[in-house]
Every structure is written in C-alpha cells, then in structure tokens.
Amino acid sequence: MLQTLGTRGFADPALHAEGLYINCQWEKGQDIPVVDPSTGEVLAHVADAGIDDALRAVDAAHAAAAGWRATPSRQRSEILRRWFHLMTEHADDLAMLISLENGKALSDARGEVGYAAEFFRWYAEEATRIPGEYRPTPSGSHKILVDHEPIGISVLITPWNFPAAMATRKIGPALAAGCTVILKPASETPLTAYAMARLGEEAGVPAGVVNVLTTRNPGPVVSAMLADPRVRKLSFTGSTGVGRALLAEAAKTVVSCSMELGGNAPFLVFDDADLDAALDGAMIAKMRNAGEACTAANRFYVQAGIHDAFVDGLTKRMASLKVGAGTDVATQCGPMITQKAVQKIDQLVSNALQRGARATTGGKPREGSGYFYPPTVLENVPTDADIAFEEIFGPVAPVYKFETEEEAIRLANDTEYGLAAYIYSRDLKRAMRVGKGLESGMLGINRGLMSDPAAPFGGVKQSGLGREGGVTGILEFMEAKYYAVDI
Ligand code: NAP
C-alpha cells in the first residue's frame, strides 16, 4: 500500500519530494524549491537532475524497452486501467496537490484530475486496437502490409499549467504503444508528476518503463537525452519559443517530434448568438484555470448588435468571482503561477489602457502576498494592441467590436497561432462556414470547452505539430512498417 505522511496524507508535498524516479528507485535530492503561488512560501524541494542522471534514465528506459514492447497489449492495457483507477481513488489528494503547487481553484484541479485519468482509460482501450493495413497494390504486383511498431524511447516534457493532464496525455499513448518514457515535468509543478509515478508503480508499471526527473537546467539535460541515439521521440508541451529551440535540437539526431505549443484563441460572438449561452461559454473558455490555459479565449470579437449586452454580462460575471488561494473551496479564481506572470499580464493590460481601452472591472494587480491578478474585462481595445498578439495566460478578457463576418474571420486569423477558436451563433450554417475560414486546429461551436481524451488535440501555424488524444494520438508514438509481400 502507498505510504502516507503528515496530516495531508497522499496530498502532503513532503511525500512527493523524495527525489528523481529512475528505474523504479527514488533518489534523494533537495535542490529545487516548489512554491505555493497563493503565498510565495516554499512547499517542498525536489531533486535537480544533471546530465548523468538523465542518461541513467535513458539507460533505464532502454533496459526496459524490449520487455515492455513484447508485453501483450492486453497486459499493457490492464496496467493503464489500474493506473486510471488509482488516480480516480486518489482524485481529492491529487487535486489538493495540484492546487497547492499550481494555485488553481480546487474545482479546476478536481476537473483536471478527472480529465488526466481519462487519458489512461482511453489509452487502456486504444492499446488493444492498434491499427494495421493489408491491401493489394493498384497494379496487382504485390500486397501491401502495414504494421505499427513502438517508436522507441520517448522524452516527454510538460508545462506547469496542467501538471497531471499534460503528463497523462503523453504517458497514456506512449505506454499503450509499447514505448518506455522519461518525463520531465515543469520545475514549478513537479510534485503532481512524482505523485502520479507512485501510483503508476502501484498499478504495476515495470521498472524503467516510466522515469521522472526534474532539473534546474532543462536545456543541457534535454539536449543530452536527444543526442543519445537510443531516444527516438520528443513529445513537448509548452511555449512556442522553447518548442522551436527543441525542434532545432531534435533535428541534429532526426528525432520525431510532437509539439503542443502556445495559443491565442479568438472567441467570436455573432448578433444571432444566445447571449446567456455565449456568456456561460465565455466564462469557461476564459476562466478555466484562471485563464492559464493554451486554449483560453484570448480575444473576444463581438458583433456590434450584441456587443454592449455581452460586455455588460461578462463584466458582472467576472466581477462576481471570488479570488483567493486555490485550496480554499470557495475560490473561483486562484493566483497566477509566478510574480513574473503577474507582471506580464500587468504590462499587456497597461499597454491596452494606454492605447484607449477601458477596464469595466479589474485592471491592476492585487496588493499583498501571493501572485494574484483580478478578473478583468477590457472594452474598446484597439485590434493592434500588444494584448491581441500575445498569450495573456491570465484572467483578462479583452473585447473587440466587429461588424461583418469577413472582418471577424480576418481579425481572428491575424495571429501567428492557431490552436483553438470559439464561435457562438444560432445559425449552424454560419458557424460551420466561419469555422472553415478560421486557421485553427480545434473549434468550439456554441461550446466553451473542447478538450476531451477521445478527440484530437493540437494546433496549426505556430501552435504546434501533431495531435494528442483521440484515435490518432497513439500513432504519434509508433512507426509504420511496410512489408511488400509477394503472395
Ligand atoms: P515553457 O517555458 O515552454 O516550459 C515548458 C516545459 O519546457 C517545462 O518543463 C520547462 O522546464 C521546459 N523547458 C524550458 N526551457 C527548456 C529548454 N531550453 N529545453 C528543454 N526544456 C525546456 O512553457 P510554460 O511556461 O511551462 O507553459 C506555458 C506554455 O505552454 C504556454 O505557451 C501554453 O500555451 C503552452 N501550452 C500548450 C498546450 C498545448 O496543448 N498546446 C497545453 C498547455 C500549455 P522548466 O519548468 O524547468 O523551465
């Protein structure tokens, strides 16, 4: 049974700060502080892996690779399903841990744990349905047989904003495909990753199949792993800037890359939208995770006829949110991850205000301890203000007015990103027509939430390469092998 410590049991940060997890061994280290963003206080310290540690993790993943690949898919599936059940059993503790180290409201954290666990259940099911192909060539010369094989050792890098779900969205398909992995979680939120590794161990994941390491020096440590010819896959979720640097690094050894990068989601509301539904959707699309989501609505384009009513409704809803520590059950908007994040939001808002925008609620950082920024609505924002082009990653909703459908599409596409977009209209034909014109990997039609383990998640343009989740997510961790067969 799992060990429990302190008064918080499995949610105790100290329990998950025992060190690197390599080859099923916990290796002590007390180097990197993990901070509670609602107070700025240190919760625990985790170990700092160097290049040697990372290469030992590659050794462990390599030693386990042949056995895991040969494990029948039904068995791999059952281990993933047990991991799903353990996460579900420990959902409250995991949510508390996420809330402590990330700051998000407990309700958001609970939602994340459910979403994260579902990737294990989904890929437990997909593990036993790996597709193949058999067909004659058009000329009739021979038969084409296509088999899918595990791609090999996979390095998984995840951000702090969804510490559980971004990890399971990679580990689930990788293990289902038959790959062994090394997970490097974000330094701000490593405790959830280590907690999940403990549950994986209890679920029966063999030694070396999943390794987890934290480091102060992600650049050199990840580069050393990518330079090792045994590593064949890099699956990264994070900012576009780091993604670009990693693509260049992976090119040196021609490592296959999946990239889930930044977003700048437009949220389009047409005159014929159901106003209440649009406001409900706007609150979800903007405020899940206090705006710290790659799919967060970053720009609200609202048609002239409904604009004022939308701003009024959004202002009332945003102003009524309770801001506080995520671990307080009454909290609806937790702190930002760091003080630097608050400063970035403040700069974007200040720039918009200087350019003529007006804050109908919020508009400046909260005084006192912790990294708080209040829910904010900006109207009359110039469409070329900095805030229209950068990820806000916070609880700020800039609203822009538009007149025509063509103008809305042009403004929505005026960004280097293309991850998510939202459309509200009662006219489904229009919604689909506008959707077709938007450069985006995912679209919410009269919905403020699109993430689902059974759907392909990913973006176009500078938002990334490849798709996670869904039926095709497992193929990101497989190589097609073609047999030309003379029968
Ligand atoms: P980030 O700074 O790019 O960091 C992401 C991960 O990369 C962390 O584990 C980080 O480690 C690591 N890293 C940083 N520099 C690195 C380097 N030179 N080499 C290798 N790894 C490196 O992003 P973030 O601030 O954590 O996350 C926010 C970003 O993620 C936003 O842009 C958001 O849109 C994006 N995101 C995208 C998706 C999606 O599915 N498209 C989902 C969630 C988030 P350290 O923590 O140790 O620095």
CSV table of C-alpha atoms in Angstrom, one decimal, residues 264-274 278 282 285 297-303 306 310 400 402 404-413 420-426 430-431 433-435 437-438 443-447:
chain,number,residue,atom,x,y,z
A,264,ASN,CA,-4.2,32.9,-28.9
A,265,ALA,CA,-7.8,31.7,-29.2
A,266,PRO,CA,-10.4,34.1,-30.7
A,267,PHE,CA,-13.9,33.8,-29.3
A,268,LEU,CA,-16.4,35.1,-31.9
A,269,VAL,CA,-19.9,36.1,-30.8
A,270,PHE,CA,-22.4,36.9,-33.6
A,271,ASP,CA,-25.6,39.0,-33.2
A,272,ASP,CA,-27.7,35.9,-33.5
A,273,ALA,CA,-26.0,34.1,-30.6
A,274,ASP,CA,-27.9,33.0,-27.5
A,278,ALA,CA,-22.3,32.8,-25.0
A,282,ALA,CA,-17.0,32.8,-22.3
A,285,ALA,CA,-13.2,29.4,-22.1
A,297,ALA,CA,-10.1,32.6,-25.0
A,298,ASN,CA,-7.5,35.4,-25.5
A,299,ARG,CA,-9.5,37.8,-27.8
A,300,PHE,CA,-13.3,38.3,-27.7
A,301,TYR,CA,-14.6,39.5,-31.0
A,302,VAL,CA,-18.3,40.5,-30.6
A,303,GLN,CA,-20.6,41.8,-33.3
A,306,ILE,CA,-24.8,42.2,-29.2
A,310,PHE,CA,-22.1,41.0,-23.9
A,400,TYR,CA,-13.2,44.0,-29.6
A,402,PHE,CA,-16.7,43.8,-35.3
A,404,THR,CA,-19.2,41.7,-40.6
A,405,GLU,CA,-18.4,38.0,-40.8
A,406,GLU,CA,-15.4,38.7,-43.1
A,407,GLU,CA,-14.0,41.2,-40.7
A,408,ALA,CA,-14.3,38.7,-37.8
A,409,ILE,CA,-12.5,36.0,-39.7
A,410,ARG,CA,-9.7,38.4,-40.8
A,411,LEU,CA,-9.2,39.6,-37.2
A,412,ALA,CA,-9.4,36.0,-35.7
A,413,ASN,CA,-6.7,34.8,-38.2
A,420,ALA,CA,-8.3,26.8,-30.6
A,421,ALA,CA,-11.2,29.1,-31.6
A,422,TYR,CA,-14.8,29.5,-30.4
A,423,ILE,CA,-17.9,30.6,-32.4
A,424,TYR,CA,-21.3,31.5,-30.9
A,425,SER,CA,-24.2,31.7,-33.4
A,426,ARG,CA,-27.6,30.2,-33.5
A,430,ARG,CA,-22.8,30.3,-40.5
A,431,ALA,CA,-20.9,28.7,-37.6
A,433,ARG,CA,-18.8,28.5,-42.7
A,434,VAL,CA,-16.8,30.7,-40.3
A,435,GLY,CA,-15.2,27.7,-38.8
A,437,GLY,CA,-12.4,30.1,-42.6
A,438,LEU,CA,-10.5,30.0,-39.3
A,443,LEU,CA,-13.1,24.8,-32.8
A,444,GLY,CA,-15.8,25.1,-30.1
A,445,ILE,CA,-19.2,25.7,-31.7
A,446,ASN,CA,-21.5,27.1,-29.1
A,447,ARG,CA,-19.2,25.4,-26.5
